[in-house]
Amino acid sequence: MRSIWAVARNTIRQALRMKIAAAFIVLLIILIPVMGLGITGDGTIKGKLQSFVTYSLALVSLLLSLLTIIVAAYSLADDIKQRRIYMVLTKPISRFELLAGKLLGVILLDLMLLVPLSAIIYGITIYIPVHNNATAQQMQTLDNEFFTARASIKPPEPDVTAEVRQLYEKLKAEKQLPEGVSYVDIINNLTQLKKLEKQAAGPGSEIRWQFDNIRITDPNQSLFIRYKYDVSVNPLDLNIQSGWMVGDLRQLPIIPEGRGSIYIFERRDLIRTFHELEVPANAVASDGHLEVAFLNLPTNNTVVIFPPGEGLELLYKAEGYTANFVKAVMMIFLRLVFLACIGIFAASFLSFPVAILLCLAVLCIATISGFILESFGYLSREIGTIYRFTVGLIIQMIPRFDQYNPSTYLVPARLISWPFLAKLVGLMICLQSFVIFLLSLLVFKFKEIARITV
Amino acid sequence: MTQNNEYAVETFSLTKVFSDLWGRTKVYAVNDLNLRVHHNEVFGLLGPNGSGKTTTIKVLLGLLHPTKGKTLVLGGDATDPKISARIGFLPEESYLYKYLTARETLDFYGRLFSLPRQVRKARIEALLEMVGLKAVANRQVGTFSKGMARRIGLAQALINDPDLLILDEPTTGLDPIGTRQIKDLILELAKRGKTVLLCSHLLADVEDICDRISILYGGRIQAEGQVRQLLQQTNKTQITSQTLSSRTIENIRKLIEAEHADFEVTSPMEKLETFFIRTVTEAQAGAVPTSGAVSTTMIGDFLAAEAAQKSILDKLVTADVSDKPGPAVETQKPAEVETSAVEPDKGLLDKLASEPELSQPVKTTEPAETKQADTRKVRDDVLEQLTGSQDKTEKQDQSDTDRGEQPDA
């Protein structure tokens, strides 16, 4: 253990004294406050906050990712290249301890930089409303919509298997099934069609969503319905007029006393943009039931579709902003730990420049992994399968940075729950980082250290 | 210090082949090498450049994998932490972390040995003092000259008070005084029960300190044996004395001519090394400032049970030179003679050192004796210079130093 600590200390010293870290720190210290004061967003204070949090966290995350890769790969690769490792490995230190020490050093360095930098970002977000002389009402809005952590409930996916089967049988009887398409493909297509149907409303018709088990802690708080429209035909002014009814609609048409209030809204919203509808918490019935009904007013003259997955969700306050911000920073930290493992792994068998190249490739793939996986769907079946079992498998070993981006949680003030974070730790640290570290240990254990390869 | 093994270092038909990318044999760096280093001896591995010395050492230490054969270091595998904790290693160059200061460098290596804080601190100070870098202890080693880096390299090899010291070209880059110090240090360590495996092509160094040597060429042992035995010219006799009157010389000539032998009379030449050391010591006494390493005659106290009150050179005066564990004449089974003669217990060794008369008899033949006496005379010379100025240098502290790294300036 002592030798691990000795190596870790030495690695931190190396990064600090060789001024690798200095360039990054100076850049961040200058950029973050400038960004905080100069950023405008969409003009509102909330917009400023959202843009600032997005860009500053992305910047810190990116620069620290690069720093992590460079320090981790340099520390090991240069020790081997400069042969300093001869004088280290001949001491009573196992190769595992050496790698673990390097890894620990890089991780501690990351912590040393990440903690103060995120504290600065946090401080600036708190200061931005003050700096912009926010009124009490604006502060109220910000507290509800930015300085909070809201849990999200999505409506359960409708079960359409019976309807799909029915439709399939009907098409088969009418001999309208397309030729040369497999059964699975037809069923998949029909399922998608039916699901979309459930989320679409023609002019004058309505959609209802039901939510259960909503736990309201504070009766004075608000609920938020976050939604986005897609349309079949663009309306002239790109706006959709709608009527909303939110509450315990089971009681309709008669309203008995004490079953919670029903709220009715009339809205006019831009299409393909997220909007939020604030609803007082007493709309939720005492058993946690809530219904939301959307009416597509006939004047719209178009079909309104709520895109599956992100079309509509219910948000309610579950935690404070500070705790959520800390968890967002922890997400960045997990990413850095993984990158440190990749850096060590690359340096265990590659020279410094090549190792850096490999690490950057991994970073890029991790950042656009969603896009890559999605693109397989557009390939032909055979080619797609080949990719899925080669590139796809590699991507499985790499965390999906695009999916676990802290900004996607902080900007809509969405709660990062502990179970979710625990899942991330399990996946990124206990599984992916561990496997990579094990691989580097395996490579390094049998490496002929003094072998000079030209 | 367990010595249930016969040899400190042993290789069994060790072969190391370097092959190219396609696995084709390119070069036999070491070829069927059977090396045996006894406990408590100074063993020299000699050979021209590229003869496989360094490769052998790297295989011994687990930095390279043998193609064939096996090695035993202190009875085990050198990569085993229990074994490597007892080894001190100085590679052919000092590969140091340039951004660390001299003190931090030693601290880092001390930590790798998991030395307790107190011990570490004490040893670091003793070693810095010993290698003469105390005054520059807080300077980053990247700014050091080659010789100073070498001194730090030597210090880190000693920080664990090793039983086996493996030194690859220890004197490269060092000034003559540094070279001298290292040689004296090696002798002193050997006297204190350590085993030293030395790798060099500087024959003068090896000749002065090694008990046994192996000469490698093409990855094979070409010659092996005791230095004294290998170098003895049994057909010659050398007599050294104070200046004689021409009458005495004439008498001697008559005596020798009676035996029908040739002879010549000259004044012996002083060794350049001796001359150089004397010059620098005089400069030291004159307090010429230097930014380089300081020459000291200290040895780290911790390196042996006995506290080294006196300087190492003082010790050499009191202890007869021949007292250093001289192994027996090369026989079929030299190891048995060796191990029975050398007792690993440090206390006893120190006792032996202070009571030279009681130590093992010198098993050498006549001409070797003369050579020994000669060596000793040279040493006395140096001693007078160094010990004479020792008191002064201590008072003047760091100011009187020498620009040691550039001997040929």
XYZ file of C-alpha atoms in Angstrom, chain B residues 129-323:
195
model
C 26.271 13.371 3.279
C 28.046 10.296 2.004
C 27.730 11.055 -1.694
C 28.576 14.712 -1.073
C 25.293 16.209 -2.291
C 24.014 17.603 0.992
C 24.578 21.181 -0.143
C 22.479 20.667 -3.293
C 19.892 18.386 -1.713
C 17.037 20.752 -2.566
C 17.989 21.224 -6.184
C 16.064 19.350 -8.866
C 18.134 16.469 -10.148
C 17.413 17.507 -13.739
C 19.931 20.313 -13.192
C 22.630 17.904 -12.004
C 25.712 17.007 -13.983
C 26.169 13.389 -15.012
C 28.486 12.650 -12.133
C 26.138 14.170 -9.582
C 23.257 12.135 -11.022
C 25.481 9.094 -10.676
C 26.024 9.857 -7.021
C 22.279 10.096 -6.429
C 21.906 6.812 -8.298
C 24.394 5.214 -5.963
C 22.649 6.660 -2.920
C 19.284 5.231 -3.985
C 20.878 1.819 -4.465
C 21.997 1.879 -0.829
C 18.858 3.247 0.797
C 17.555 -0.190 1.760
C 20.889 -1.317 3.239
C 20.990 -4.109 0.644
C 22.573 -7.517 1.081
C 23.267 -7.719 -2.628
C 24.424 -4.716 -4.561
C 24.250 -4.878 -8.352
C 26.205 -2.073 -9.954
C 26.272 -1.589 -13.708
C 29.241 0.577 -14.660
C 29.158 2.388 -11.314
C 32.016 4.742 -12.075
C 30.972 6.116 -15.464
C 30.776 9.875 -15.417
C 32.441 10.160 -12.051
C 35.565 12.159 -11.357
C 38.611 10.251 -10.077
C 37.783 11.100 -6.480
C 34.232 9.866 -6.912
C 35.571 6.745 -8.569
C 37.935 6.259 -5.718
C 35.159 6.744 -3.197
C 32.951 4.209 -4.878
C 35.772 1.712 -4.954
C 36.497 2.266 -1.275
C 32.806 2.055 -0.517
C 32.497 -1.248 -2.302
C 35.425 -2.647 -0.360
C 33.920 -1.414 2.881
C 30.526 -2.903 2.066
C 32.133 -6.213 1.216
C 33.875 -6.119 4.553
C 30.525 -5.614 6.208
C 29.110 -8.789 4.745
C 27.495 -7.559 1.545
C 27.753 -9.155 -1.843
C 28.599 -6.918 -4.769
C 28.055 -7.806 -8.404
C 29.916 -5.289 -10.479
C 29.738 -4.834 -14.169
C 32.405 -2.831 -15.894
C 34.900 -2.525 -18.663
C 37.198 -0.221 -16.727
C 39.841 -2.737 -15.868
C 41.704 -0.612 -13.354
C 38.604 -0.304 -11.202
C 37.868 -3.968 -11.325
C 41.435 -4.927 -10.572
C 41.451 -2.828 -7.416
C 38.345 -4.173 -5.809
C 37.116 -7.468 -7.181
C 37.702 -10.786 -5.511
C 36.653 -12.769 -8.522
C 35.930 -11.855 -12.107
C 34.342 -13.310 -15.197
C 35.234 -12.047 -18.618
C 32.340 -12.203 -21.046
C 32.577 -12.117 -24.784
C 29.817 -12.925 -27.211
C 27.522 -13.746 -24.345
C 29.800 -16.510 -23.044
C 32.263 -16.677 -20.196
C 35.772 -16.607 -21.647
C 37.694 -16.625 -18.379
C 36.813 -16.799 -14.738
C 38.689 -16.817 -11.484
C 40.319 -14.861 -8.718
C 41.819 -11.581 -9.790
C 45.060 -12.169 -7.946
C 45.472 -15.602 -9.392
C 44.649 -14.514 -12.925
C 47.101 -11.616 -12.838
C 50.005 -13.135 -10.987
C 53.242 -13.348 -12.913
C 54.765 -16.246 -11.062
C 57.995 -15.905 -13.057
C 58.822 -12.476 -11.651
C 59.634 -10.989 -8.271
C 59.250 -7.324 -7.308
C 61.009 -5.607 -4.420
C 60.008 -2.135 -3.279
C 62.009 -0.138 -0.739
C 63.136 3.411 0.195
C 65.849 4.903 -1.989
C 68.985 2.757 -1.723
C 72.598 3.731 -1.982
C 74.379 2.721 -5.147
C 76.521 0.349 -3.092
C 73.551 -1.588 -1.843
C 72.179 -1.769 -5.373
C 75.501 -3.069 -6.546
C 75.383 -5.750 -3.855
C 71.880 -6.739 -4.869
C 72.932 -6.875 -8.506
C 75.646 -9.320 -7.588
C 73.219 -11.485 -5.664
C 70.738 -11.562 -8.522
C 73.386 -12.178 -11.152
C 74.418 -15.165 -9.140
C 70.944 -16.536 -9.945
C 71.397 -15.654 -13.646
C 68.318 -13.387 -13.700
C 67.746 -10.050 -15.472
C 66.902 -7.014 -13.379
C 66.322 -3.291 -13.675
C 66.331 -0.438 -11.161
C 63.938 2.556 -11.452
C 62.126 4.961 -9.145
C 58.486 3.838 -9.036
C 56.041 6.110 -10.852
C 53.206 7.585 -8.856
C 49.759 6.612 -10.153
C 47.927 9.483 -11.870
C 44.932 8.767 -9.675
C 46.971 9.332 -6.532
C 48.453 12.517 -7.952
C 45.045 13.872 -8.978
C 43.488 13.197 -5.619
C 46.346 14.909 -3.839
C 46.012 18.006 -6.037
C 42.271 18.324 -5.495
C 42.585 17.723 -1.784
C 45.076 20.584 -1.586
C 42.597 22.789 -3.437
C 39.904 21.769 -0.989
C 42.093 22.729 1.874
C 42.541 26.094 0.182
C 38.738 26.558 0.163
C 38.203 27.046 -3.575
C 34.434 27.382 -4.070
C 32.544 24.908 -6.257
C 28.963 24.349 -7.298
C 29.470 20.665 -7.811
C 29.514 17.695 -5.561
C 31.616 17.728 -2.427
C 34.031 14.929 -1.784
C 33.504 13.332 1.523
C 34.919 10.277 3.098
C 31.791 9.401 5.040
C 29.810 6.233 4.836
C 26.189 5.947 5.902
C 26.068 4.674 9.480
C 23.041 2.534 8.760
C 24.904 0.454 6.219
C 26.253 -1.669 9.031
C 25.464 -2.399 12.622
C 28.589 -0.645 13.752
C 28.434 3.129 13.866
C 31.014 4.453 11.470
C 32.693 6.994 13.674
C 35.799 7.012 11.617
C 35.955 7.628 7.934
C 36.077 4.727 5.600
C 39.636 5.457 4.711
C 40.636 5.478 8.369
C 39.234 2.028 8.574
C 41.324 0.892 5.709
C 44.377 1.981 7.604
C 43.579 0.085 10.757
C 42.265 -2.934 8.955
C 44.874 -4.743 6.999
C 44.050 -4.610 3.337
C 44.579 -8.306 3.018
C 41.856 -8.678 5.588
